[in-house]
C-alpha cells in the first residue's frame, strides 16, 4: 500500500489524510499537538461557496472573479476556477460528515456577506466555523484511524525533508516525548503546517504556526512564492496576551467602522466607498484605518441583543472576557494586525512543489489568494488543497526506492543532544523577540526601500549570531533548531518585499505607490547556497 | 506575588516544586504570567538562582484550543482565560493536570481522550439526523476543546480505562443525533463507558470552558435507552 506522510493536522492536513484514506492510501498524520490545538479552530467567520440556492445573480463564475480581483490577479486562475467550482461539493461533504452549520428555515447553510464579495456566499457555523469543521473532520479521521488507514503521531515536529536525487522520500521528525530524531520514509510527503505567525511574534493566530517548515524547506531547495503579501486584518483588539481578531462576520452582519471628529462619528469607509464600504477587501480597509491616523471603532451595538447572540455569540463572549466590553452596548476599539500569509511554499496546480513527491497544502502553500485573500476563502482552499494533493498522490505510481536514513537520523539526534548540553549566553527566545520587533517595525502596512533594507541588515545580524551561539537548554530543542529556518524565511520575506517595486494588494510601497503592469506576476524566491534570488513568474510556471 | 509551580523535566524524571516571584502587571492572565516569568528576563527562582524556563502548552491564547489546561490554585482551568485579578490570596500554585502523564512541566499527554473515542467508534458516518434533534445543543457539544478539564475534576474518572467521562457522553449525543442509524450501538457504548458509572456530581459542568451542558447530553442519551 502506498503511504504518505502529512505534516500538520489542521484543516488542510486532516482533509488530505481523510482523502488519502478514502482512496486506500495510508496516511501518517503528524503534529506536536492534536488537531483541536491547530489554528484552524480559531477561524470564526465562515467558508465561501456558491450553493444551488444562492442569492439571485450569484454564480461560481462570480466567486472566481471576486477571488481573482480581490487578489489583484496574482492568484492562479486555473487553480481558483477549480477551487470555486468544487466549493459546493466541499460544503455538502462537510454537512455529510456532521459539521453543525447554522441553517436557514429550509435547512440549508445560512450565508452572510463577507469583504470583497459581490454576493452573500459565506456559509458559517455561528462564529466558530473553523472549530465546528475541525470537530467534524476529527471524527471522520477517527473512522479511518480505527481502520488502520490513518495513523496519528503526536509530539512530532518537522526537522527536515529527506531529499535524494531531486525527490522527497520523507522527513526527519523530532519527537518531544522521546527527545529523538527519527527518519520517516514515505512515497509522498505533504506539508500542512499553516502560516508564518511567529515571524511577527504574537499575531491573531496560533503560536504553533512559526514558518519554520517553509524556512527549512527553502534552505533545502524548495521555492517560495509571493512572500511579500501579508494580510493585515483591519479589525483586531489588544488583549493582555495578544492581538485578538474581531471577525469580519461583525461587518458582514452590518458592523460599521468610524472615528470621531469633534464629537461627531465619521463613517469613513462608507463616506469614501459607499454603502458597502465597510466590506471592502482587507488590504483596503487596513490602509484606510492606517491613513485615518486616529482611534477607530467598530460598531454593531445597533443590532438587537438577540440577533448578536444568535449570529455572533463567540465574538460577544471574547470581548466580554478579554476586554470587559459588551458589543451589544458599545463600539469596539479596533486596529489592523498581521493575520494571514498569502505567500508561502510555491506549488503547482496539483499542490506539488518544485521537488518531486513533496506537496504543500493549506496556509503554508501559496496558490489561490494572490496579493490579498478574501475572508472565507482560506478554509475552502485548505480543504480543496488537501483533496487535490491526495487525489494526485493516489493517482500516481508509488516510487520504488531503497534508501536507509536511520544513520542520518542517529547522527542528527546525537548532534542535537550535544548542542543542547552547551550553555548559551544569548538565549534563542531573545533572538526571536528581536526578530518579531524588526519584522513589525520594518514590514508594516506601508513599506519603503530604506526601511526594508534596514530590516534586512537586522536579520543578517541575527543570522550571523544564530549560527554561532550555543543552544539554550532552558527551552525545548525544537525552539533551538528552528531558529535558523525562521530567520532565513524572514530574510526571504524582506527580500521579496524589496524586489516588488510597486504597490499591489496587501503590499504597499510609499516609494512606489502605483501598480506596475510589468510586475503583475507572482514573485518566486530560491535559495542558492546562501544567495537569495527573486524572479517574477512571467511564464506562469506555477500555474500548471 | 509568590508563584509555586510543580515542575518535571521529562516523562522520565521526578516532579518537584519550584517557587518564583512575579512582579509583572496585575491585569495579566495566568498564561501571561508564565510568559512573563519565562521571557521577561533570564529566568530565576525566588532565591535568584538561574533555572530552566517553564514548559507549558498554548496555541490560541484566547480560550478556544484547550492547550493551556492546568490546575491553578487547585481549580482546573485554562491559563489563558484565568485572570490574576479573579484569584484570591497572595500566593499562586500551578500544577499540571493530574490525570494524564506529564511530558514536561505543565505539558501533559492527553491522547487517551482521542484513543477512547477511537476505540468506541465515535464518528458519524452517514449523516442521517434524528427527528427533532436539538441543533443548539449539537453546536455547543461540537465546540468541546478536548481539554480534559472535566476529566481532571470528575470523581469517577481515573485514567480512562473503562469510564470515559463527560467528553464521551457529549460526543455520544452528537453522533446519535446526527446519525440515527448508529443510535442503538452508541447508546450501548454510552451506558457501558459513562451512564452506568456517572454519579452525577456534574462538577464537569462547573469547569467546562465552553459551558457545555453535559447534563442535557445525559438526559437525551438516557431517553434513548431502549
Ligand atoms: C483568528 C482567525 C480567524 C480566522 N477566520 C477565518 C474564517 O472565518 N474563514 C477562513 O476561511 N479563514 C479564516 N482564518 C484563516 C484560517 O483559519 C487558516 O488559514 C486555516 O485554518 C489554515 O489551516 P491549515 O490547516 O493550513 O493550518 P493550521 O490550522 O494552522 O494547522 C497547522 C498544523 O501544523 C502543525 N505544525 C506547525 N508547525 C509544525 C512543525 N514544525 N512540525 C509539525 N507540525 C507543525 C500545527 O501543530 C497544526 O497542526 C482565520 C484565522 C485566524 C487566525
Ligand atoms: S466537555 Fe468542556 S471541559 Fe470537557 S473537554 Fe470538552 S470543553 Fe473541556
Ligand atoms: S492557549 Fe488556547 S485555550 Fe489557552
Coordinates of N, CA and C in Angstrom, one line a residue, chain A residues 33 36-37 41-42 95-103 125-128 131-132 135 138-139 142-143 145-146 152 154-155 177 179 202 204-208 240-242 244 314 317-318 321-322 423 427 429-430 472 474-476, chain B residues 9 11-12 27-29 31-32 35 39 41-42 50 52-53 57-65 67 80-81 83 103-104 107-110 114 117-118 122-125 127 135 138-139 142-146 171 174-175 178 211:
Chain A
X33 N 0.9 18.6 18.5 CA -0.3 18.6 19.4 C -1.5 18.1 18.5
X36 N -7.2 19.7 17.7 CA -8.0 20.7 18.4 C -7.2 21.9 18.8
X37 N -5.8 21.8 18.7 CA -5.0 22.9 19.0 C -4.5 23.7 17.8
X41 N -9.0 25.9 14.3 CA -10.1 26.0 15.2 C -10.5 27.5 15.6
X42 N -9.6 28.4 15.2 CA -9.8 29.8 15.6 C -10.6 30.5 14.5
X95 N -21.3 18.9 5.5 CA -22.6 18.6 6.1 C -22.7 17.1 6.4
X96 N -22.3 16.4 5.4 CA -22.4 14.9 5.5 C -21.6 14.3 6.6
X97 N -20.5 14.9 6.9 CA -19.7 14.3 8.0 C -20.0 14.9 9.3
X98 N -21.1 15.8 9.3 CA -21.6 16.2 10.6 C -21.3 17.6 11.1
X99 N -20.8 18.5 10.2 CA -20.5 19.8 10.6 C -21.8 20.5 11.0
X100 N -21.8 21.2 12.2 CA -23.0 21.8 12.6 C -23.1 23.2 12.1
X101 N -23.5 23.4 10.8 CA -23.7 24.7 10.2 C -24.9 25.4 10.8
X102 N -24.8 26.7 10.9 CA -26.0 27.5 11.1 C -26.9 27.3 9.9
X103 N -28.2 27.1 10.1 CA -29.0 26.8 8.9 C -30.2 27.7 8.9
X125 N -20.9 28.7 10.8 CA -21.4 28.0 12.0 C -21.3 29.0 13.1
X126 N -22.3 29.8 13.4 CA -22.3 30.9 14.4 C -21.0 31.7 14.1
X127 N -20.2 31.9 15.1 CA -18.9 32.5 14.8 C -17.8 31.5 15.3
X128 N -18.0 30.2 15.1 CA -16.9 29.3 15.4 C -16.8 28.3 14.2
X131 N -13.8 25.8 14.2 CA -13.9 24.8 15.3 C -14.9 23.7 14.9
X132 N -16.1 24.1 14.4 CA -17.1 23.1 14.0 C -16.6 22.2 12.9
X135 N -14.0 19.8 14.4 CA -14.7 18.7 15.1 C -15.2 17.6 14.2
X138 N -12.2 15.7 12.6 CA -11.5 14.8 13.5 C -12.3 13.6 13.7
X139 N -13.6 13.7 13.8 CA -14.5 12.5 13.9 C -14.3 11.6 12.7
X142 N -11.1 9.8 12.6 CA -11.1 8.7 13.5 C -11.6 7.4 12.9
X143 N -12.6 7.5 12.1 CA -13.1 6.3 11.4 C -12.0 5.6 10.7
X145 N -8.8 6.0 11.3 CA -7.7 5.6 12.2 C -8.1 4.2 12.8
X146 N -9.4 4.1 13.1 CA -9.8 2.8 13.6 C -9.6 1.7 12.6
X152 N -2.0 8.5 13.6 CA -1.6 9.8 14.1 C -0.4 9.7 15.0
X154 N 1.5 12.1 17.8 CA 1.6 13.4 18.4 C 3.1 13.7 18.9
X155 N 3.4 14.8 19.4 CA 4.7 15.2 19.9 C 5.7 15.3 18.8
X177 N 8.5 13.7 23.1 CA 8.3 12.9 24.2 C 9.6 12.0 24.4
X179 N 12.5 12.8 22.8 CA 13.7 13.7 22.5 C 14.6 13.1 21.5
X202 N 3.5 37.6 18.3 CA 2.1 37.2 18.5 C 1.2 37.9 17.6
X204 N -2.8 37.4 15.4 CA -4.2 37.0 15.7 C -4.3 35.5 15.8
X205 N -3.3 34.8 15.2 CA -3.4 33.3 15.0 C -2.7 32.6 16.1
X206 N -2.4 31.3 15.8 CA -1.8 30.4 16.8 C -0.3 30.5 16.9
X207 N 0.2 30.3 18.2 CA 1.6 30.4 18.4 C 2.3 29.2 17.8
X208 N 1.5 28.2 17.3 CA 2.2 27.0 16.8 C 2.6 27.2 15.3
X240 N -4.4 41.3 27.0 CA -3.2 41.2 27.8 C -2.1 40.4 27.1
X241 N -2.5 39.4 26.3 CA -1.5 38.5 25.8 C -1.3 38.4 24.3
X242 N -2.2 39.1 23.6 CA -2.0 39.0 22.1 C -2.9 40.1 21.4
X244 N -6.2 40.2 19.3 CA -7.2 39.3 19.1 C -8.1 39.7 18.0
X314 N -19.8 34.1 19.9 CA -18.4 34.0 20.4 C -17.7 35.3 20.4
X317 N -18.7 37.1 23.5 CA -18.1 36.4 24.7 C -16.6 36.8 24.8
X318 N -15.9 36.8 23.7 CA -14.4 37.1 23.7 C -14.2 38.5 24.1
X321 N -14.9 38.8 27.8 CA -13.9 38.1 28.6 C -12.6 38.9 28.7
X322 N -12.1 39.3 27.5 CA -10.8 39.8 27.4 C -10.7 41.3 27.5
X423 N 25.9 25.7 27.0 CA 25.3 26.8 27.7 C 25.3 28.0 26.8
X427 N 20.1 33.7 24.8 CA 19.0 32.8 24.6 C 18.3 32.9 23.3
X429 N 15.2 32.6 22.6 CA 14.0 33.3 22.6 C 14.2 34.8 22.5
X430 N 15.3 35.3 23.0 CA 15.6 36.7 22.8 C 15.7 37.1 21.3
X472 N 20.2 26.8 23.7 CA 19.7 27.2 25.0 C 19.0 26.0 25.7
X474 N 17.5 25.8 28.3 CA 16.3 26.2 29.1 C 15.0 26.1 28.3
X475 N 15.1 25.9 27.0 CA 13.9 25.7 26.2 C 14.0 24.4 25.4
X476 N 12.8 24.0 24.9 CA 12.8 22.7 24.2 C 13.7 22.7 23.0
Chain B
X9 N 11.0 17.7 34.6 CA 11.8 18.0 33.4 C 11.5 17.1 32.2
X11 N 9.4 13.0 31.0 CA 8.5 12.0 31.5 C 9.3 11.0 32.4
X12 N 10.6 11.0 32.3 CA 11.4 10.0 33.0 C 11.9 10.5 34.3
X27 N -3.1 43.0 35.7 CA -4.2 42.6 34.9 C -3.9 41.4 33.9
X28 N -2.9 40.7 34.2 CA -2.5 39.6 33.4 C -3.3 38.4 33.6
X29 N -3.2 37.4 32.6 CA -3.8 36.1 32.9 C -2.7 35.2 33.4
X31 N -1.6 32.6 31.9 CA -0.7 32.4 30.7 C 0.2 33.5 30.6
X32 N -0.2 34.8 30.7 CA 0.6 35.9 30.6 C 1.7 35.9 31.7
X35 N 4.4 33.4 30.8 CA 5.2 34.1 29.7 C 6.2 35.1 30.3
X39 N 10.1 34.9 29.9 CA 10.8 35.7 28.9 C 11.0 37.1 29.2
X41 N 13.0 38.3 31.4 CA 14.4 38.4 31.6 C 14.9 37.0 31.7
X42 N 16.2 36.8 32.1 CA 16.6 35.5 32.4 C 15.7 34.9 33.5
X50 N 19.5 30.8 38.9 CA 19.0 30.6 37.5 C 18.4 29.2 37.3
X52 N 15.5 26.7 34.6 CA 15.0 26.5 33.2 C 13.7 27.1 33.0
X53 N 13.3 27.4 31.8 CA 12.0 28.0 31.5 C 10.9 27.0 31.7
X57 N 1.8 24.4 27.4 CA 1.3 24.3 26.0 C 0.3 25.4 25.8
X58 N 0.4 26.0 24.6 CA -0.5 27.0 24.2 C -0.6 27.1 22.7
X59 N -1.7 27.7 22.2 CA -1.8 27.9 20.8 C -2.6 29.1 20.5
X60 N -3.8 29.2 21.0 CA -4.7 30.3 20.6 C -4.6 31.5 21.4
X61 N -4.3 31.3 22.7 CA -4.3 32.4 23.7 C -5.6 33.2 23.8
X62 N -6.7 32.5 23.5 CA -8.0 33.1 23.6 C -9.1 32.1 24.0
X63 N -8.7 31.1 24.7 CA -9.7 30.2 25.2 C -10.4 29.3 24.2
X64 N -9.8 29.0 23.0 CA -10.6 28.2 22.1 C -9.8 26.9 21.6
X65 N -8.7 26.7 22.2 CA -7.9 25.5 21.7 C -7.7 24.4 22.8
X67 N -5.3 24.1 24.8 CA -3.9 23.7 25.1 C -3.5 24.0 26.5
X80 N -5.0 30.7 29.8 CA -5.1 32.0 29.1 C -6.4 32.7 29.3
X81 N -7.4 32.2 30.0 CA -8.6 32.9 30.3 C -8.8 33.0 31.9
X83 N -7.8 35.2 34.9 CA -7.2 36.4 35.2 C -6.7 36.5 36.7
X103 N 4.6 15.2 30.2 CA 5.6 15.2 29.2 C 6.8 16.1 29.7
X104 N 6.4 17.3 30.1 CA 7.4 18.3 30.5 C 6.6 19.4 31.3
X107 N 3.0 20.5 30.6 CA 2.6 19.8 29.4 C 2.2 18.3 29.7
X108 N 1.0 17.9 29.4 CA 0.6 16.6 29.7 C 0.1 15.9 28.4
X109 N 0.2 14.5 28.4 CA -0.2 13.8 27.3 C -1.7 13.3 27.4
X110 N -2.6 14.0 26.6 CA -4.0 13.7 26.8 C -4.5 12.8 25.7
X114 N -8.5 10.9 22.9 CA -8.8 10.5 21.5 C -8.8 9.0 21.3
X117 N -12.2 7.6 22.3 CA -13.2 7.9 21.3 C -13.0 7.0 20.0
X118 N -11.7 6.8 19.7 CA -11.4 5.9 18.5 C -11.8 4.5 18.8
X122 N -16.5 6.5 17.8 CA -17.2 7.7 17.8 C -17.0 8.5 16.6
X123 N -17.7 8.2 15.5 CA -17.7 9.0 14.3 C -19.1 8.9 13.7
X124 N -19.4 9.9 12.9 CA -20.8 10.0 12.4 C -21.1 9.0 11.3
X125 N -20.2 8.9 10.4 CA -20.5 8.0 9.2 C -21.5 8.7 8.3
X127 N -24.6 10.9 7.4 CA -25.4 11.9 8.1 C -26.9 11.6 7.9
X135 N -30.5 21.4 17.6 CA -29.4 22.0 16.8 C -28.5 22.8 17.8
X138 N -26.3 20.5 19.8 CA -25.2 19.9 18.9 C -24.1 20.9 18.7
X139 N -24.5 22.1 18.4 CA -23.5 23.2 18.1 C -22.6 23.4 19.3
X142 N -20.3 20.3 19.8 CA -19.2 20.2 18.9 C -18.1 21.3 19.2
X143 N -18.3 22.1 20.1 CA -17.3 23.1 20.5 C -16.3 22.5 21.5
X144 N -16.6 21.3 22.0 CA -15.7 20.7 23.0 C -14.2 20.8 22.6
X145 N -13.4 21.3 23.5 CA -12.0 21.5 23.2 C -11.1 20.3 23.4
X146 N -11.7 19.2 24.0 CA -10.9 18.0 24.4 C -9.8 18.5 25.3
X171 N -20.0 13.6 23.1 CA -19.8 13.1 21.7 C -20.8 12.0 21.3
X174 N -23.8 13.7 20.2 CA -23.6 14.3 18.8 C -23.7 13.3 17.7
X175 N -23.1 12.1 17.9 CA -23.1 11.1 16.9 C -24.6 10.5 16.8
X178 N -26.8 13.0 14.9 CA -26.5 13.2 13.5 C -26.6 12.0 12.7
X211 N -18.8 25.9 28.5 CA -20.1 25.8 29.1 C -21.0 24.8 28.5

